[in-house]
Tab-separated table of C-alpha atoms and ligand atoms in Angstrom:
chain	number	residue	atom	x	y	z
A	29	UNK	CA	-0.290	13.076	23.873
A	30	UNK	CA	0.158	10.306	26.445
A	31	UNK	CA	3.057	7.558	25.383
A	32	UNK	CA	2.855	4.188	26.059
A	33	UNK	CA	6.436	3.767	25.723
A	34	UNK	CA	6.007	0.717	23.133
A	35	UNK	CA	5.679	-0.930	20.132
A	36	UNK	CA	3.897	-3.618	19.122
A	37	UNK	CA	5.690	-5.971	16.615
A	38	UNK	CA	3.430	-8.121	14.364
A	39	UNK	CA	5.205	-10.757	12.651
A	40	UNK	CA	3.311	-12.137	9.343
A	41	UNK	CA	6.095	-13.962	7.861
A	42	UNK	CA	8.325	-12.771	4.814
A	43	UNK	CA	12.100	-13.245	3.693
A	44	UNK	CA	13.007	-11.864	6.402
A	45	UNK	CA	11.919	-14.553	9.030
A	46	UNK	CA	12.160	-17.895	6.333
A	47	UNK	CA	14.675	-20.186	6.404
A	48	UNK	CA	15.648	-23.734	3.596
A	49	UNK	CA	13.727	-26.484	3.278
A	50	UNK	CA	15.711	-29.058	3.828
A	51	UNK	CA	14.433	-31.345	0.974
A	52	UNK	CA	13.231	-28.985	-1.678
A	53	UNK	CA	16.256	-26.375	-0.705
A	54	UNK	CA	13.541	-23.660	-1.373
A	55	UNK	CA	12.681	-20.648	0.946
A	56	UNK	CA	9.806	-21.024	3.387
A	57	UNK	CA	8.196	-18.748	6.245
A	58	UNK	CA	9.699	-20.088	9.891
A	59	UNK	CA	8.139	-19.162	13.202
A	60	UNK	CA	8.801	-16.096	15.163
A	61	UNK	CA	11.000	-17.776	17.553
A	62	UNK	CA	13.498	-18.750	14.721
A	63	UNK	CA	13.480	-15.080	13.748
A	64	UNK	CA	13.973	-13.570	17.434
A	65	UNK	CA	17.013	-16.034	17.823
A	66	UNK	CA	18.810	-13.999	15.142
A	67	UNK	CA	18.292	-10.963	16.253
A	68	UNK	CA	20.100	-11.167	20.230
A	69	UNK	CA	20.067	-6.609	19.960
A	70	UNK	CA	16.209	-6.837	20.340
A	71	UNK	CA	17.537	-6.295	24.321
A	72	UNK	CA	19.290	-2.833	23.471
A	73	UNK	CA	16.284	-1.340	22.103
A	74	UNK	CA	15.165	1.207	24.746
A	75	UNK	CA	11.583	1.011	23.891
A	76	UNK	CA	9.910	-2.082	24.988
A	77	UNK	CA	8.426	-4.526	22.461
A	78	UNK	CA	5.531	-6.887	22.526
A	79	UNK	CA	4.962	-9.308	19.468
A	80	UNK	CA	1.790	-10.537	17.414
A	81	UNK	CA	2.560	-13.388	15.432
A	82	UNK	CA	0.485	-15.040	12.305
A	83	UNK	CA	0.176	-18.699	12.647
A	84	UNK	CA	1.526	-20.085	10.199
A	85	UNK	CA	3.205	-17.337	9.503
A	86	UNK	CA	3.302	-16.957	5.372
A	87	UNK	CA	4.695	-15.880	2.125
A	88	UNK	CA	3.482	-12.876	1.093
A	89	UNK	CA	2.160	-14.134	-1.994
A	90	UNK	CA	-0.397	-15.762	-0.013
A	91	UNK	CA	-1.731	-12.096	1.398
A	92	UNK	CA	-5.163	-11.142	0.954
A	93	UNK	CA	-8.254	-8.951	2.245
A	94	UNK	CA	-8.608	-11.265	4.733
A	95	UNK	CA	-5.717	-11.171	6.161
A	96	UNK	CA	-5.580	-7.182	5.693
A	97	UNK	CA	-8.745	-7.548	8.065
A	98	UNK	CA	-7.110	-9.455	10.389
A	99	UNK	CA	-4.129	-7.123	10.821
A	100	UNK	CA	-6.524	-3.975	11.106
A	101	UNK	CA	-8.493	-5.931	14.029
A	102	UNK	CA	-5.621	-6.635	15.781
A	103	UNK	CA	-4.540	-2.794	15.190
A	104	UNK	CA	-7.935	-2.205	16.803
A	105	UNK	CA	-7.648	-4.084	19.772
A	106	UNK	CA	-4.316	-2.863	20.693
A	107	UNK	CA	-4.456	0.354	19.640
A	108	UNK	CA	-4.376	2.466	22.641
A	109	UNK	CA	-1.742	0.193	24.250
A	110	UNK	CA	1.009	1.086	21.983
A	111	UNK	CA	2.733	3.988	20.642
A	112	UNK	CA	3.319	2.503	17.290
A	113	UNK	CA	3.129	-0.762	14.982
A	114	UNK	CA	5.514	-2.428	13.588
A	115	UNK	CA	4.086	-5.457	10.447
A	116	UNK	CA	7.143	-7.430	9.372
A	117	UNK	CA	5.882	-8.732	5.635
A	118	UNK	CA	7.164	-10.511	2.671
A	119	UNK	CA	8.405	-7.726	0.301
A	120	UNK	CA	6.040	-9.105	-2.757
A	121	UNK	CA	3.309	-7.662	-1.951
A	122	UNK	CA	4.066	-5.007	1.086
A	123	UNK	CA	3.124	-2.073	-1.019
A	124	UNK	CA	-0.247	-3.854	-1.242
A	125	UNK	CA	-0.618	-4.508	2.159
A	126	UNK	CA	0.374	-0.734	3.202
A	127	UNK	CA	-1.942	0.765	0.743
A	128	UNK	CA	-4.953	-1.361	1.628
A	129	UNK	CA	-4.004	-0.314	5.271
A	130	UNK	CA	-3.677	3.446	4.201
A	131	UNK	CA	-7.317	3.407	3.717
A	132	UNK	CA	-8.739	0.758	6.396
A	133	UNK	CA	-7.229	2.599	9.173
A	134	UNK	CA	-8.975	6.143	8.927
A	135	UNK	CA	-7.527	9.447	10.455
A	136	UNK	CA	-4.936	7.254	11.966
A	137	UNK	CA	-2.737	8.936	14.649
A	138	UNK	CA	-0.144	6.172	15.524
A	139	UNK	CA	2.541	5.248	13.199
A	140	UNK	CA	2.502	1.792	11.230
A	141	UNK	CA	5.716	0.761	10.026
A	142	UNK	CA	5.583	-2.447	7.703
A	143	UNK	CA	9.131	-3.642	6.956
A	144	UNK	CA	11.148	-6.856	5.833
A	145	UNK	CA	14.042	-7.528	3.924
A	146	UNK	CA	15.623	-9.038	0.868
A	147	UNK	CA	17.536	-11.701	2.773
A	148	UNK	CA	17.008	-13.796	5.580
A	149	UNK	CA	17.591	-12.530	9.131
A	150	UNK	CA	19.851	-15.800	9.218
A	151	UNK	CA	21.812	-14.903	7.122
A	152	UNK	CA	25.171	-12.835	7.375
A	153	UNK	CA	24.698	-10.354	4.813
A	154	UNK	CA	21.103	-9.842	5.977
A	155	UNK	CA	19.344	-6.616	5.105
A	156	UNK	CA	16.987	-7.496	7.657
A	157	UNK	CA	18.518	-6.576	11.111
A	158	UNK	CA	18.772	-2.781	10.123
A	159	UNK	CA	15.356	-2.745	8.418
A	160	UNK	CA	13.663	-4.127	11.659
A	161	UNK	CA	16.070	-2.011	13.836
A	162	UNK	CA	15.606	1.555	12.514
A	163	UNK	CA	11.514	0.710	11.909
A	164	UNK	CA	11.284	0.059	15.642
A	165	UNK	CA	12.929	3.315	16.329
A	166	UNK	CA	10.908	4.895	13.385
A	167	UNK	CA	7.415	3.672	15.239
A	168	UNK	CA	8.833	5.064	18.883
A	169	UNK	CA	9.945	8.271	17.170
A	170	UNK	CA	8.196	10.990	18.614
A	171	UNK	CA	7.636	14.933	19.124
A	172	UNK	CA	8.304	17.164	22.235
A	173	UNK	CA	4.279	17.073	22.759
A	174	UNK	CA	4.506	13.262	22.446
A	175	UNK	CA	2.713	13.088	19.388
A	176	UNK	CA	4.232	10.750	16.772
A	177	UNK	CA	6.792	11.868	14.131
A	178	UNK	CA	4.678	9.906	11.164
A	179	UNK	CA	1.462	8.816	12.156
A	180	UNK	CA	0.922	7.130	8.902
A	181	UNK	CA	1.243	3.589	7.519
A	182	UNK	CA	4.783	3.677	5.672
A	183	UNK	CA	7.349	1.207	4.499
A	184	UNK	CA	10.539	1.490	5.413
A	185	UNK	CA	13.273	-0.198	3.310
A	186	UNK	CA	17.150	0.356	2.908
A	187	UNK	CA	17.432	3.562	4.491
A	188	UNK	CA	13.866	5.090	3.124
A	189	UNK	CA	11.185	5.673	5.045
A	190	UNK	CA	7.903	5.928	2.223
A	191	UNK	CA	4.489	6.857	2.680
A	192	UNK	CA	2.909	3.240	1.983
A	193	UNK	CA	-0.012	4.088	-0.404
A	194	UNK	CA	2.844	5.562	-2.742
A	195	UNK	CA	5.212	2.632	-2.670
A	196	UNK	CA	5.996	0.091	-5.004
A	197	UNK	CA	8.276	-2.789	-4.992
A	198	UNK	CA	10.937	-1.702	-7.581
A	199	UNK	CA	13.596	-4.308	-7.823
A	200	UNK	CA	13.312	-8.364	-6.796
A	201	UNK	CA	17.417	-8.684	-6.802
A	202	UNK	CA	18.821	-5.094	-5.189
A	203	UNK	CA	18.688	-4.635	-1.143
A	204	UNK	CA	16.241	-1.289	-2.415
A	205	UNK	CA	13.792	-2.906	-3.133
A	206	UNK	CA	11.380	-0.492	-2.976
A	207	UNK	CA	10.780	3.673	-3.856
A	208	UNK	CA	8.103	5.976	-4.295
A	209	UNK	CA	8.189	7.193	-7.411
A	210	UNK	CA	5.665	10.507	-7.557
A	211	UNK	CA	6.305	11.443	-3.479
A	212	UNK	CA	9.349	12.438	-1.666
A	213	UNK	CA	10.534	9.640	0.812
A	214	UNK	CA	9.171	11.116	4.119
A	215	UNK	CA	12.461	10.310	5.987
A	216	UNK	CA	16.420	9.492	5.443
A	217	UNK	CA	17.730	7.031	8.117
A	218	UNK	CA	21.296	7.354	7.922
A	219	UNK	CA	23.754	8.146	11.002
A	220	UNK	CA	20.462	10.343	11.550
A	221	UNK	CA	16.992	10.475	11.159
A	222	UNK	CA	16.376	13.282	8.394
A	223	UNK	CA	12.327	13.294	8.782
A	224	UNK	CA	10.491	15.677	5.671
A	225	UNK	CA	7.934	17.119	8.365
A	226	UNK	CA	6.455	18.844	5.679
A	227	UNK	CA	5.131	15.591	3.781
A	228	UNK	CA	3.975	13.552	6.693
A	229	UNK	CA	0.253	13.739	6.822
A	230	UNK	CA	-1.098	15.310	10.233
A	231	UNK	CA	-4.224	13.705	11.379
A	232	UNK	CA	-6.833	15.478	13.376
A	233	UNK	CA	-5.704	13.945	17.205
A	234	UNK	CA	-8.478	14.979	18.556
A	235	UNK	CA	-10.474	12.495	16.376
A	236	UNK	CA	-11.059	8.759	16.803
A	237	UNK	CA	-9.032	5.873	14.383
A	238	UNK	CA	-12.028	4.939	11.847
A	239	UNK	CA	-10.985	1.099	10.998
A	240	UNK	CA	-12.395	-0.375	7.741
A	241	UNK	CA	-12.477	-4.064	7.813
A	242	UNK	CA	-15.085	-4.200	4.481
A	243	UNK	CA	-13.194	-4.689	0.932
A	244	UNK	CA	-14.957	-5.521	-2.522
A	245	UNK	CA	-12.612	-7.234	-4.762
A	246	UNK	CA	-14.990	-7.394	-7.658
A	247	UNK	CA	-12.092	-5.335	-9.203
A	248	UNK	CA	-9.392	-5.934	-11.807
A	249	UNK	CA	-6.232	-4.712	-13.171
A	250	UNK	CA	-6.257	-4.302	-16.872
A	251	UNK	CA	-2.556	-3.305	-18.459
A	252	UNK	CA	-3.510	-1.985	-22.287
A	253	UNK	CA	-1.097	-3.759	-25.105
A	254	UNK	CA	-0.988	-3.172	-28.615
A	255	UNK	CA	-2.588	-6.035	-30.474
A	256	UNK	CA	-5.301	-6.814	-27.305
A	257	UNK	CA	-8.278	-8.972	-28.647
A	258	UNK	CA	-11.416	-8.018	-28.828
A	259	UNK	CA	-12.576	-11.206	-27.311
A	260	UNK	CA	-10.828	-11.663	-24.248
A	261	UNK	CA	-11.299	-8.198	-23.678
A	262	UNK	CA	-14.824	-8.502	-23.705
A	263	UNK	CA	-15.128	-11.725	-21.288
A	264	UNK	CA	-13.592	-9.345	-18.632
A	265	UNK	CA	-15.327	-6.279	-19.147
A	266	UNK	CA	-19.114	-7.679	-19.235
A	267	UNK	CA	-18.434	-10.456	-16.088
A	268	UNK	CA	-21.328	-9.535	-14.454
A	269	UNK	CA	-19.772	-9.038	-10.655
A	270	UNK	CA	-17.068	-6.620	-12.704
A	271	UNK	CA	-17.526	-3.538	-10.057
A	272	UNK	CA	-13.943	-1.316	-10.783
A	273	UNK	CA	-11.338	-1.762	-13.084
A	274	UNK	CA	-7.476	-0.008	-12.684
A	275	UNK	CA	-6.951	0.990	-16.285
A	276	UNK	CA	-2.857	1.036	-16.886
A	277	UNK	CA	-2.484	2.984	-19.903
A	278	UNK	CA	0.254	4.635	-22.160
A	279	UNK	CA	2.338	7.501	-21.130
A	280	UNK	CA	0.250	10.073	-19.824
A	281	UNK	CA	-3.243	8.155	-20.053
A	282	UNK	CA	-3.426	7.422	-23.372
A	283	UNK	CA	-5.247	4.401	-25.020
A	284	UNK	CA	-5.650	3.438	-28.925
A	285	UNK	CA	-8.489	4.415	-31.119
A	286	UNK	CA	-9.877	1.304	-31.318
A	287	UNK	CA	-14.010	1.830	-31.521
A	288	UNK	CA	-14.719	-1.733	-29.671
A	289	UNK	CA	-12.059	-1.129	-26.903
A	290	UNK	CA	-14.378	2.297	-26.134
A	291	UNK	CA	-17.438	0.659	-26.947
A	292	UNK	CA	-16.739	-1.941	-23.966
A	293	UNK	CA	-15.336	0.523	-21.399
A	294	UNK	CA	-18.625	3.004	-22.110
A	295	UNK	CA	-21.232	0.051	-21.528
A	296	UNK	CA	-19.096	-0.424	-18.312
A	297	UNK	CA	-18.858	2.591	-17.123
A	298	UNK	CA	-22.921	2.739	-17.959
A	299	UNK	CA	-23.085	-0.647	-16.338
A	300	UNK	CA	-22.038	1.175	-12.975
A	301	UNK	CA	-18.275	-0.025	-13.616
A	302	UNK	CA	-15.897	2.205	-12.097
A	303	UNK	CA	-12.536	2.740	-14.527
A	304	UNK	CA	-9.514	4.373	-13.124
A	305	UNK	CA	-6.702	5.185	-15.586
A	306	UNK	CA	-3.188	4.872	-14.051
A	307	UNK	CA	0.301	5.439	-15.961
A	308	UNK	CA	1.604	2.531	-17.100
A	309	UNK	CA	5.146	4.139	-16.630
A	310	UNK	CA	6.997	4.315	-13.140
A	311	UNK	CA	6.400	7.818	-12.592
A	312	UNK	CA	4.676	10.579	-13.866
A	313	UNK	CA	0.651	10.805	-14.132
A	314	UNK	CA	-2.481	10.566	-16.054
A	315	UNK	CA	-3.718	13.466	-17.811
A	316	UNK	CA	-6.194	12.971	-19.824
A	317	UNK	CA	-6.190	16.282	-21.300
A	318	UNK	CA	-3.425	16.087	-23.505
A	319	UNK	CA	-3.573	13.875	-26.038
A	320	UNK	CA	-6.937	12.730	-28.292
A	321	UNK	CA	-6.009	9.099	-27.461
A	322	UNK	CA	-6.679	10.381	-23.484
A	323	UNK	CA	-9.612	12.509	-24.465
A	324	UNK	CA	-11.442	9.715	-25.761
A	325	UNK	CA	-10.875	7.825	-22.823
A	326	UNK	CA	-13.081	10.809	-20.906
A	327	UNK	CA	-16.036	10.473	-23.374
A	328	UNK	CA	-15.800	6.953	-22.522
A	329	UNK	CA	-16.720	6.981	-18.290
A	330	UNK	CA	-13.252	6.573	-17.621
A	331	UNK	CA	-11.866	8.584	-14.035
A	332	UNK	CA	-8.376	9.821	-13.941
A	333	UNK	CA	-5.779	8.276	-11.531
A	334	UNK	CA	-3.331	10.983	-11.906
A	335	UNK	CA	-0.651	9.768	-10.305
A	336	UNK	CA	-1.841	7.056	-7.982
A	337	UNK	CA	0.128	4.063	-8.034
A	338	UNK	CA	-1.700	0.346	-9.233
A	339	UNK	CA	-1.672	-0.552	-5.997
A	340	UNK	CA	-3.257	2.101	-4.322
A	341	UNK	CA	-5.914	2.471	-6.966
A	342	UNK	CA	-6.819	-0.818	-6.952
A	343	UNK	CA	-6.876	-1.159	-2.921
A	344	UNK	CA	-8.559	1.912	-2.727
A	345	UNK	CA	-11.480	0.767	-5.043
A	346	UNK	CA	-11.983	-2.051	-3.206
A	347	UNK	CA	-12.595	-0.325	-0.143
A	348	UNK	CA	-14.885	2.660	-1.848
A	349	UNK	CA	-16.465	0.032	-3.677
A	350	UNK	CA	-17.652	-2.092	-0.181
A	351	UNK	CA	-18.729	1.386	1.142
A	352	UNK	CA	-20.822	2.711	-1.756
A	353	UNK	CA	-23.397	1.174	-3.897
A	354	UNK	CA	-23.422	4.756	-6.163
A	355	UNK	CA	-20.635	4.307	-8.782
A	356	UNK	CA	-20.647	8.361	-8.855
A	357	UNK	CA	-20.117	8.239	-4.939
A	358	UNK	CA	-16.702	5.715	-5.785
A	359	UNK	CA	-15.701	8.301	-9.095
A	360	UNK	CA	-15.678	11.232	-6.926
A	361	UNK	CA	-13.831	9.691	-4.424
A	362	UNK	CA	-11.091	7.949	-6.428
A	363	UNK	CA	-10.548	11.902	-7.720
A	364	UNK	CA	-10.056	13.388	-3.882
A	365	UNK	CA	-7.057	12.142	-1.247
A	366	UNK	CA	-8.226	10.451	1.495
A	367	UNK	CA	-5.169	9.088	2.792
A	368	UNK	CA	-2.528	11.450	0.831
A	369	UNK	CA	-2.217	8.696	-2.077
A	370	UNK	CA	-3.038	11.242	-5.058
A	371	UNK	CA	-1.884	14.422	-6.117
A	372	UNK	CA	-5.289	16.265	-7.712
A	373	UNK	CA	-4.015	18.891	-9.928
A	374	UNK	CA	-3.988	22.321	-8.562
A	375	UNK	CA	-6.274	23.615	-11.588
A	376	UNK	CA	-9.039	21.303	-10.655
A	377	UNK	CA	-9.270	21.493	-6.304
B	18	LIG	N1	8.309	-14.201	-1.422
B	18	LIG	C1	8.696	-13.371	-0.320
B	18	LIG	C2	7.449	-12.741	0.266
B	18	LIG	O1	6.937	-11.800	-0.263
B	18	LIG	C3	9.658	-12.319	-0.759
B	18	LIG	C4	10.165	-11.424	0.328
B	18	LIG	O2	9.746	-11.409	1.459
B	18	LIG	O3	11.101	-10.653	0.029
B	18	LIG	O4	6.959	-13.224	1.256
């Protein structure tokens, strides 16, 4: 594979590049400039960097499907150019952002790193220097053949390197702030790099990037609770626009016996709403198989999530649900991998 020999950086703002206000004392997203002035080893990197920068750059809280457009265009443009992408990105919603990517960026062959940190670059304890540092190498890292070592969108945090679309942001306090709960971390970065060749998806190289710039978000994330009413319940489930909902239930899928709560979801689901059950625990999956109060849930219209994260349910239902106008089209995809996000049971592939 022919190497570019490097990597473009594409700053969107973060912890990682904010500094004070000076009259409010609070964090807010600074310029690149600011964060390039902190970091003086940028010259010992041996691959050469270019940067991308959002103006203004912002808080993470502020990202959207927009904005997840915007970084897959500029992907796009550049792609052929570089030999990998770096996306520094507020930690809030980076799991998000690398899922949505995951499946806007199809049969990508490059890798996409997205990385920030849980302190400031300006400051002295920063996590940020090493999680920019190693990322950089991670995006250069490559094969004998040139081909990249993980030509997938990942996040790489506090010594982890994690397939994006099974990330989630774990802690708001410790410097790991994030983990994978249901997928091995595809790579150790301690005095070495300790890649997991074996998980790292291999894309077909001989096949063009497919970028995805479409997302529906006519979708909503519903967490069950004992003692939901009725009422509000309803107002969701029969807005009108309502196109896919990400169902977080019990344990292993499982949802009360409640005749109205069923009621609702079946009319949905009949409506041409597309309901994905996800675990509300950390790990683990939905199986609706094993208890009644997950059977029901079946008779009901309701697809399993298995293990798929919130996130990536939720991102990837946005994107099915701008490509299909079939709701059975959307089910059967949100029950196949199309970006390694979801283990299907061996029993049903
Ligand atoms: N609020 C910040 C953001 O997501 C938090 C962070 O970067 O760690 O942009």
């Amino acid at each position: 594979m022919k190497r570019t020999e490097k990597v473009l950086l594409i700053y969107t703002g973060g912890t990682i590049g904010m500094g004070c206000n000076p009259i409010t004392g609070a964090l807010e997203p600074l310029d690149f400039d600011h964060l390039a002035d902190n970091v003086p080893e940028f010259k010992l990197i041996p691959t050469a960097i270019d940067t991308y920068q959002f103006i203004p750059a912002i808080d993470s809280s502020n990202m959207s499907p927009e904005f997840w457009a915007q970084i897959v265009s500029i992907i796009v443009e550049k792609y052929d150019y570089y030999d990998g992408f770096v996306i520094l990105h507020g930690t809030d919603t980076m799991s998000y952002t690398a899922s949505a990517l995951s499946f806007m960026l199809e049969n990508l062959t490059k890798p996409v790193i997205l990385t920030g940190s849980q302190l400031p670059i300006g400051q002295l304890r920063t996590d940020g220097k090493e999680n920019l540092m190693t990322s950089l190498e991670l995006a250069a890292a490559h094969h004998h053949d040139g081909t990249p070592m993980v030509p997938e969108v990942c996040i790489y945090f506090n010594g982890h390197l994690l397939r994006g679309n099974r990330s989630t942001k774990q802690n708001a306090d410790e410097l790991n702030a994030f983990d994978s709960f249901n997928f091995p971390h595809l790579c150790e970065a301690g005095v070495s790099f300790n890649f997991q060749t074996h998980h790292i998806l291999k894309p077909d190289y001989t096949k063009p990037m497919v970028p995805h710039l479409e997302m529906n978000s006519n979708v909503f994330v519903f967490s069950l609770f004992p003692g939901a009413e009725e009422n509000i319940v309803k107002h969701i489930l029969d807005a009108p626009e309502l196109r896919g909902i990400v169902m977080r239930t019990y344990g292993s899928g499982n949802a009360p016996h409640t005749p109205w709560l069923m009621k609702l979801l079946k009319e949905a689901s009949q409506r041409g709403v597309v309901t994905v059950n996800v675990s509300q625990c950390i790990s683990g999956q939905a199986d609706m198989n094993r208890y009644d109060t997950g059977y029901q849930l079946k008779d009901a219209g309701v697809v399993s999530g298995y293990d798929t994260t919130v996130e990536a349910a939720l991102t990837k239902l946005m994107l099915l649900q701008a490509q299909y106008d079939d709701p059975e089209m959307v089910r059967q995809y949100m029950n196949k991998s199309i970006a390694g996000e979801i283990t299907i049971p061996a029993t049903l592939l």
